[in-house]
Amino acid sequence: MEITEVVKQSGVPASTLRYYEEKGLIKPVGRKGLKRVFSNDVLQRLALIALGRATGFSLNEIAQMFGVDGQPRIQSEELLAKADELDKQIKRLTAMRNGLRHAAYCPAPSHMECPKFQRIVRVAGAGRMQPLRSEKLK
Amino acid sequence: MEITEVVKQSGVPASTLRYYEEKGLIKPVGRKGLKRVFSNDVLQRLALIALGRATGFSLNEIAQMFGVDGQPRIQSEELLAKADELDKQIKRLTAMRNGLRHAAYCPAPSHMECPKFQRIVRVAGAGRMQPLRSEKLK
DNA sequence: TCTTGACCTCAAGTCGACTTTAAGTAGTAA
DNA sequence: TTACTACTTAAAGTCGACTTGAGGTCAAGA
């Protein structure tokens, strides 16, 4: 497959494919002249990357978790730790979803005054109010 | 409360608080000289913002969903639509979590070759491989 | 042979979410 | 009065994830 075929089948723009290659997330099987040639495994790879991105992992994290060949490069311990993080995240999302559904119908003048809504926020946040960027320091 | 107190109780840096104010996400009740004075409602507000961010909403979306006073500014229909989005997101997260747990133990040489792992990726992605930035066009 | 189209590289630009920096002000303490 | 501390503003910088643009290459068709 040449790059355009990958673009068509995946919906991922060529510029992004080149960028992902640069970051070591995908790898063409070869070249035909200048042109990159991909095997169709790349589509699964892209699905995996998209899934990772959609679940909040950075490209670097994804690259770490699954090497170019799909083999994890980090310890199973760390993979399991990531999985646990996701569990927490799932709880937050569930709380937020419930909060939104509630807010759609709650008659309270301001939601911050509604005890149910307050509880949802409290349960979900549970002390973590830091903005996301602050997590860069590691 | 002055800003430092908010920083202490919330963990959110002063620079971020000022930035949030600029974006219309929070609002001091007044000033004492130059200094901002906040009511302690701001802490709940920050929890709400953090929850929103953690669940993947942008600051603009959060500002849209809940005005400065916590009253939703958008229709319940839209709130419910957001809730449905969250449901999908929860499914993706769950899939990713399962994938990671599986990857931690699966003996297959490459995960992309493991049928179980493949199914997880397929179920979760379901055609959506577009990078996140592409969604800016709306 | 010349042009076209599909691809290439490398550098620079953009966008959101902040952070950093430089320079200023208001209240308090010595 | 001076110095210090806790804040302020406005502008510029940073970081990740891409996108855009300028200019180059190569195979195929007129």
Short mmCIF file of C-alpha atoms (C1' of nucleotides) in Angstrom, two decimals:
data_model
loop_
_atom_site.label_atom_id
_atom_site.label_comp_id
_atom_site.label_asym_id
_atom_site.label_seq_id
_atom_site.Cartn_x
_atom_site.Cartn_y
_atom_site.Cartn_z
CA MET A 1 0.00 0.00 0.00
CA GLU A 2 1.14 3.50 -0.76
CA ILE A 3 0.40 6.33 1.57
CA THR A 4 -2.76 7.50 -0.18
CA GLU A 5 -4.33 4.10 0.25
CA VAL A 6 -3.60 4.24 3.96
CA VAL A 7 -5.13 7.71 4.09
CA LYS A 8 -8.25 6.46 2.35
CA GLN A 9 -8.71 3.42 4.51
CA SER A 10 -7.83 5.05 7.81
CA GLY A 11 -8.90 8.64 7.42
CA VAL A 12 -5.57 9.70 8.91
CA PRO A 13 -3.94 12.48 6.84
CA ALA A 14 -0.61 11.84 5.17
CA SER A 15 1.04 14.58 7.18
CA THR A 16 0.03 12.78 10.35
CA LEU A 17 1.33 9.47 9.06
CA ARG A 18 4.71 11.04 8.38
CA TYR A 19 4.66 12.63 11.79
CA TYR A 20 3.82 9.31 13.45
CA GLU A 21 6.67 7.67 11.59
CA GLU A 22 9.04 10.39 12.77
CA LYS A 23 7.94 9.66 16.33
CA GLY A 24 8.50 5.96 15.84
CA LEU A 25 4.86 4.95 16.09
CA ILE A 26 4.58 3.38 12.66
CA LYS A 27 7.07 2.19 10.10
CA PRO A 28 6.71 1.62 6.38
CA VAL A 29 7.86 -1.81 5.25
CA GLY A 30 9.96 -0.16 2.56
CA ARG A 31 10.20 2.39 -0.20
CA LYS A 32 9.39 2.32 -3.86
CA GLY A 33 11.52 5.12 -5.16
CA LEU A 34 10.88 7.87 -2.66
CA LYS A 35 7.44 6.63 -1.79
CA ARG A 36 6.66 4.88 1.43
CA VAL A 37 5.15 1.42 1.18
CA PHE A 38 3.08 0.16 4.07
CA SER A 39 1.84 -3.30 4.91
CA ASN A 40 -1.79 -3.37 5.90
CA ASP A 41 -0.89 -4.11 9.49
CA VAL A 42 -0.48 -0.38 9.71
CA LEU A 43 -4.24 -0.02 9.84
CA GLN A 44 -4.48 -1.97 13.07
CA ARG A 45 -1.56 -0.03 14.37
CA LEU A 46 -3.36 3.22 13.64
CA ALA A 47 -6.50 1.92 15.32
CA LEU A 48 -4.43 1.15 18.38
CA ILE A 49 -2.85 4.60 18.34
CA ALA A 50 -6.25 6.25 17.94
CA LEU A 51 -7.60 4.22 20.82
CA GLY A 52 -4.68 5.23 22.96
CA ARG A 53 -5.05 8.90 22.08
CA ALA A 54 -8.79 8.79 22.67
CA THR A 55 -8.20 7.35 26.09
CA GLY A 56 -5.85 10.14 27.00
CA PHE A 57 -2.38 8.74 26.40
CA SER A 58 0.26 10.89 24.76
CA LEU A 59 2.02 9.69 21.64
CA ASN A 60 5.14 9.11 23.67
CA GLU A 61 3.30 6.95 26.13
CA ILE A 62 1.79 4.94 23.33
CA ALA A 63 5.18 4.48 21.76
CA GLN A 64 6.44 3.25 25.11
CA MET A 65 3.57 0.89 25.70
CA PHE A 66 3.70 -0.77 22.32
CA GLY A 67 6.90 -0.66 20.31
CA VAL A 68 6.80 -0.34 16.55
CA ASP A 69 6.14 -4.04 16.31
CA GLY A 70 3.32 -4.08 18.84
CA GLN A 71 5.42 -5.64 21.54
CA PRO A 72 5.15 -3.89 24.84
CA ARG A 73 8.41 -2.35 25.88
CA ILE A 74 7.50 -1.68 29.44
CA GLN A 75 7.00 -4.04 32.34
CA SER A 76 3.68 -5.68 32.93
CA GLU A 77 3.66 -3.91 36.28
CA GLU A 78 3.56 -0.59 34.55
CA LEU A 79 0.93 -1.74 32.11
CA LEU A 80 -1.21 -2.80 35.03
CA ALA A 81 -0.62 0.54 36.72
CA LYS A 82 -1.85 2.29 33.58
CA ALA A 83 -4.87 0.03 33.63
CA ASP A 84 -5.58 1.06 37.21
CA GLU A 85 -5.32 4.71 36.25
CA LEU A 86 -7.86 4.03 33.58
CA ASP A 87 -10.16 2.51 36.14
CA LYS A 88 -10.11 5.74 38.10
CA GLN A 89 -10.67 7.69 34.95
CA ILE A 90 -13.66 5.52 34.13
CA LYS A 91 -15.12 6.34 37.52
CA ARG A 92 -14.65 10.06 36.91
CA LEU A 93 -16.26 9.81 33.52
CA THR A 94 -19.17 7.91 34.92
CA ALA A 95 -19.65 10.57 37.55
CA MET A 96 -19.48 13.31 34.97
CA ARG A 97 -21.96 11.52 32.77
CA ASN A 98 -24.36 11.13 35.66
CA GLY A 99 -23.85 14.76 36.55
CA LEU A 100 -24.71 15.87 33.04
CA ARG A 101 -27.79 13.69 32.88
CA HIS A 102 -28.87 15.07 36.21
CA ALA A 103 -28.13 18.65 35.21
CA ALA A 104 -30.30 18.22 32.16
CA TYR A 105 -33.35 17.79 34.34
CA CYS A 106 -32.55 19.21 37.76
CA PRO A 107 -34.81 22.16 38.57
CA ALA A 108 -32.39 23.77 41.05
CA PRO A 109 -31.64 27.40 40.09
CA SER A 110 -27.89 26.82 40.16
CA HIS A 111 -26.40 23.37 40.00
CA MET A 112 -23.77 24.22 42.51
CA GLU A 113 -26.61 24.55 45.01
CA CYS A 114 -28.06 21.16 44.26
CA PRO A 115 -26.84 18.66 46.86
CA LYS A 116 -26.97 15.77 44.44
CA PHE A 117 -24.84 17.60 41.93
CA GLN A 118 -22.43 18.65 44.67
CA ARG A 119 -22.02 15.09 45.77
CA ILE A 120 -21.26 13.98 42.23
CA VAL A 121 -18.57 16.61 41.85
CA ARG A 122 -17.10 15.75 45.21
CA VAL A 123 -17.05 12.03 44.64
CA ALA A 124 -15.58 12.40 41.20
CA GLY A 125 -12.95 15.01 41.87
CA ALA A 126 -12.00 13.72 45.29
CA GLY A 127 -9.34 16.31 45.90
CA ARG A 128 -7.79 16.28 42.46
CA MET A 129 -8.35 19.81 41.20
CA GLN A 130 -4.97 20.35 39.62
CA PRO A 131 -5.03 21.41 36.01
CA LEU A 132 -3.80 18.74 33.63
CA ARG A 133 -0.63 20.45 32.48
CA SER A 134 0.77 20.28 36.01
CA GLU A 135 1.28 16.58 35.47
CA LYS A 136 4.11 17.23 33.05
CA LEU A 137 6.59 17.34 35.92
CA LYS A 138 7.63 13.76 36.33
CA MET B 1 -10.23 34.32 50.52
CA GLU B 2 -7.25 35.77 48.74
CA ILE B 3 -5.63 33.96 45.87
CA THR B 4 -2.96 32.22 47.92
CA GLU B 5 -5.58 30.61 50.09
CA VAL B 6 -7.31 29.27 46.99
CA VAL B 7 -3.98 27.97 45.74
CA LYS B 8 -3.37 26.21 49.04
CA GLN B 9 -6.78 24.64 49.26
CA SER B 10 -7.10 23.67 45.62
CA GLY B 11 -3.56 23.05 44.48
CA VAL B 12 -4.27 25.12 41.38
CA PRO B 13 -1.47 27.64 40.70
CA ALA B 14 -2.27 31.36 40.83
CA SER B 15 -1.29 31.77 37.19
CA THR B 16 -3.91 29.20 36.26
CA LEU B 17 -6.55 30.89 38.36
CA ARG B 18 -5.91 34.17 36.57
CA TYR B 19 -6.02 32.38 33.26
CA TYR B 20 -9.32 30.72 34.16
CA GLU B 21 -10.73 34.08 35.10
CA GLU B 22 -9.63 35.54 31.80
CA LYS B 23 -11.46 32.69 30.07
CA GLY B 24 -14.57 33.37 32.12
CA LEU B 25 -14.47 30.12 34.05
CA ILE B 26 -14.22 31.64 37.50
CA LYS B 27 -14.83 35.09 38.90
CA PRO B 28 -13.59 36.74 42.08
CA VAL B 29 -16.34 38.26 44.20
CA GLY B 30 -14.37 41.48 44.37
CA ARG B 31 -11.06 43.16 44.99
CA LYS B 32 -9.25 44.39 48.04
CA GLY B 33 -6.91 46.94 46.55
CA LEU B 34 -5.53 45.13 43.58
CA LYS B 35 -5.95 41.72 45.13
CA ARG B 36 -8.64 39.36 44.02
CA VAL B 37 -11.03 38.14 46.66
CA PHE B 38 -12.78 34.82 46.12
CA SER B 39 -15.74 33.27 47.88
CA ASN B 40 -15.17 29.66 48.77
CA ASP B 41 -17.65 28.53 46.14
CA VAL B 42 -14.68 28.84 43.85
CA LEU B 43 -13.35 25.58 45.23
CA GLN B 44 -16.35 23.64 43.99
CA ARG B 45 -16.11 25.46 40.73
CA LEU B 46 -12.50 24.38 40.39
CA ALA B 47 -13.45 20.81 41.21
CA LEU B 48 -16.03 20.97 38.48
CA ILE B 49 -13.53 22.38 36.00
CA ALA B 50 -10.98 19.74 36.92
CA LEU B 51 -13.57 17.04 36.50
CA GLY B 52 -14.52 18.41 33.12
CA ARG B 53 -10.90 18.61 32.00
CA ALA B 54 -10.19 15.12 33.27
CA THR B 55 -13.09 13.81 31.28
CA GLY B 56 -11.78 15.37 28.13
CA PHE B 57 -13.69 18.61 27.75
CA SER B 58 -11.88 21.74 26.64
CA LEU B 59 -12.03 24.87 28.75
CA ASN B 60 -14.32 26.45 26.20
CA GLU B 61 -16.71 23.54 26.36
CA ILE B 62 -16.77 23.70 30.13
CA ALA B 63 -17.45 27.42 30.02
CA GLN B 64 -20.30 26.69 27.65
CA MET B 65 -21.76 23.93 29.72
CA PHE B 66 -21.76 25.81 33.00
CA GLY B 67 -21.76 29.59 33.08
CA VAL B 68 -19.79 31.44 35.71
CA ASP B 69 -22.57 30.86 38.18
CA GLY B 70 -22.89 27.13 37.60
CA GLN B 71 -26.08 27.42 35.64
CA PRO B 72 -25.99 25.45 32.47
CA ARG B 73 -26.22 27.70 29.46
CA ILE B 74 -26.97 25.02 26.96
CA GLN B 75 -30.10 23.03 26.33
CA SER B 76 -30.73 19.81 28.15
CA GLU B 77 -30.63 18.12 24.76
CA GLU B 78 -27.02 19.10 24.36
CA LEU B 79 -26.18 18.10 27.88
CA LEU B 80 -27.66 14.71 27.17
CA ALA B 81 -25.70 14.50 23.94
CA LYS B 82 -22.50 15.18 25.88
CA ALA B 83 -23.53 12.46 28.28
CA ASP B 84 -23.90 10.07 25.37
CA GLU B 85 -20.45 11.02 24.12
CA LEU B 86 -19.16 10.20 27.54
CA ASP B 87 -20.78 6.81 27.36
CA LYS B 88 -18.82 6.06 24.22
CA GLN B 89 -15.68 7.33 25.81
CA ILE B 90 -16.27 5.08 28.79
CA LYS B 91 -16.50 2.13 26.42
CA ARG B 92 -13.22 3.08 24.79
CA LEU B 93 -11.53 3.44 28.14
CA THR B 94 -12.85 0.11 29.27
CA ALA B 95 -11.56 -1.53 26.12
CA MET B 96 -8.16 0.06 26.55
CA ARG B 97 -8.01 -1.01 30.15
CA ASN B 98 -8.86 -4.57 29.22
CA GLY B 99 -6.29 -4.42 26.46
CA LEU B 100 -3.59 -3.31 28.84
CA ARG B 101 -4.46 -5.93 31.42
CA HIS B 102 -4.38 -8.53 28.71
CA ALA B 103 -1.13 -7.26 27.23
CA ALA B 104 0.50 -7.52 30.62
CA TYR B 105 0.10 -11.28 30.56
CA CYS B 106 -0.45 -12.38 26.99
CA PRO B 107 2.39 -14.59 25.80
CA ALA B 108 1.84 -13.85 22.09
CA PRO B 109 5.07 -12.60 20.48
CA SER B 110 3.38 -9.49 19.13
CA HIS B 111 0.08 -8.26 20.47
CA MET B 112 -1.16 -7.37 17.06
CA GLU B 113 -1.08 -11.08 16.31
CA CYS B 114 -3.14 -12.03 19.32
CA PRO B 115 -6.77 -12.48 18.30
CA LYS B 116 -8.06 -11.37 21.66
CA PHE B 117 -6.06 -8.15 21.52
CA GLN B 118 -7.16 -7.55 17.96
CA ARG B 119 -10.77 -7.89 18.95
CA ILE B 120 -10.35 -5.39 21.76
CA VAL B 121 -8.83 -2.82 19.42
CA ARG B 122 -11.52 -3.43 16.82
CA VAL B 123 -14.41 -3.19 19.23
CA ALA B 124 -13.12 0.01 20.75
CA GLY B 125 -11.99 1.89 17.69
CA ALA B 126 -14.80 0.80 15.39
CA GLY B 127 -13.59 2.78 12.43
CA ARG B 128 -12.53 5.91 14.23
CA MET B 129 -8.81 6.20 13.57
CA GLN B 130 -8.66 9.93 12.96
CA PRO B 131 -6.17 11.82 15.08
CA LEU B 132 -7.74 14.07 17.67
CA ARG B 133 -6.71 17.42 16.23
CA SER B 134 -8.80 16.76 13.13
CA GLU B 135 -11.87 17.40 15.21
CA LYS B 136 -11.07 21.09 15.42
CA LEU B 137 -13.05 21.73 12.24
CA LYS B 138 -16.55 22.26 13.48
"C1'" DT C 1 10.74 16.10 -24.24
"C1'" DC C 2 7.75 18.23 -21.37
"C1'" DT C 3 4.31 18.24 -18.11
"C1'" DT C 4 1.48 16.43 -14.64
"C1'" DG C 5 0.47 14.17 -10.42
"C1'" DA C 6 1.71 11.82 -6.53
"C1'" DC C 7 4.76 11.66 -3.47
"C1'" DC C 8 8.94 13.50 -0.85
"C1'" DT C 9 11.83 16.62 2.89
"C1'" DC C 10 12.60 20.18 6.04
"C1'" DA C 11 11.28 24.30 8.30
"C1'" DA C 12 7.98 27.07 10.07
"C1'" DG C 13 3.33 27.93 11.68
"C1'" DT C 14 -0.93 26.97 14.68
"C1'" DC C 15 -3.79 25.84 18.60
"C1'" DG C 16 -5.03 25.03 23.42
"C1'" DA C 17 -3.59 25.31 27.97
"C1'" DC C 18 -0.83 27.05 30.62
"C1'" DT C 19 3.81 29.19 32.66
"C1'" DT C 20 7.27 32.62 32.90
"C1'" DT C 21 9.03 37.06 33.10
"C1'" DA C 22 9.37 41.95 33.63
"C1'" DA C 23 7.74 45.77 35.66
"C1'" DG C 24 4.33 47.87 38.78
"C1'" DT C 25 1.20 48.65 43.22
"C1'" DA C 26 -0.81 48.36 47.93
"C1'" DG C 27 -0.52 47.42 52.69
"C1'" DT C 28 2.56 46.36 56.67
"C1'" DA C 29 6.76 46.42 59.56
"C1'" DA C 30 11.05 48.55 61.00
"C1'" DT D 1 10.69 56.87 54.86
"C1'" DT D 2 12.26 52.81 53.27
"C1'" DA D 3 11.92 48.05 52.55
"C1'" DC D 4 9.50 43.97 52.12
"C1'" DT D 5 5.84 40.92 50.87
"C1'" DA D 6 1.96 39.66 48.54
"C1'" DC D 7 -0.18 40.46 45.01
"C1'" DT D 8 -1.07 42.73 40.16
"C1'" DT D 9 -0.84 43.27 34.66
"C1'" DA D 10 0.57 42.42 29.95
"C1'" DA D 11 3.30 40.13 26.89
"C1'" DA D 12 6.03 36.49 25.56
"C1'" DG D 13 7.41 31.68 25.94
"C1'" DT D 14 6.59 26.47 26.12
"C1'" DC D 15 4.86 21.92 25.06
"C1'" DG D 16 2.47 18.36 22.45
"C1'" DA D 17 0.30 17.26 18.31
"C1'" DC D 18 -0.18 18.31 14.26
"C1'" DT D 19 -0.64 21.24 9.67
"C1'" DT D 20 1.11 24.16 6.10
"C1'" DG D 21 4.24 25.72 2.73
"C1'" DA D 22 8.19 25.95 -0.26
"C1'" DG D 23 10.80 23.58 -3.15
"C1'" DG D 24 12.49 18.82 -4.92
"C1'" DT D 25 12.05 13.90 -7.14
"C1'" DC D 26 10.30 10.41 -9.97
"C1'" DA D 27 7.35 7.53 -13.11
"C1'" DA D 28 3.85 7.79 -16.57
"C1'" DG D 29 1.34 9.87 -20.34
"C1'" DA D 30 0.72 13.44 -24.34
#
